[in-house]
Coordinates of C-alpha atoms in Angstrom, one line a residue:
X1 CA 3.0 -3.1 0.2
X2 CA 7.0 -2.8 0.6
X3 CA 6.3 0.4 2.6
X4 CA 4.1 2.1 4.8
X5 CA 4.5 5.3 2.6
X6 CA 3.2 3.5 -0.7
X7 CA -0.2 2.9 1.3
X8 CA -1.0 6.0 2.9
X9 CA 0.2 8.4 -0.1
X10 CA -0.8 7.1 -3.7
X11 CA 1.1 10.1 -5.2
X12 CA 4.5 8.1 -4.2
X13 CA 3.5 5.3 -6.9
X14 CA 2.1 7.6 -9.0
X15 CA -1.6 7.0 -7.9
X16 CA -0.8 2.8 -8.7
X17 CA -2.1 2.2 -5.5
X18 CA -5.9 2.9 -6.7
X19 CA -5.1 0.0 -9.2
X20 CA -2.5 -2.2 -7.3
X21 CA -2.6 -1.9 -3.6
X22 CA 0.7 -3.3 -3.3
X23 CA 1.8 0.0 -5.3
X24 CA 3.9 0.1 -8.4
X25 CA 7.5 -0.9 -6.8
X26 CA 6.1 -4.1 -5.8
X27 CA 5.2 -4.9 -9.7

């Protein structure tokens, strides 16, 4: 992930990370 905050909260990629880890600003 870009960020420590995409990993521990989902919310801040809009729940993304249960689909892409990485989290949606890394797509």
């Amino acid at each position: 992930p870009n960020s420590a905050t995409e990993q521990t909260n989902p919310m801040e990629t809009g729940g993304a990370s249960a689909v892409n880890p990485r989290g949606a600003s890394n797509n």
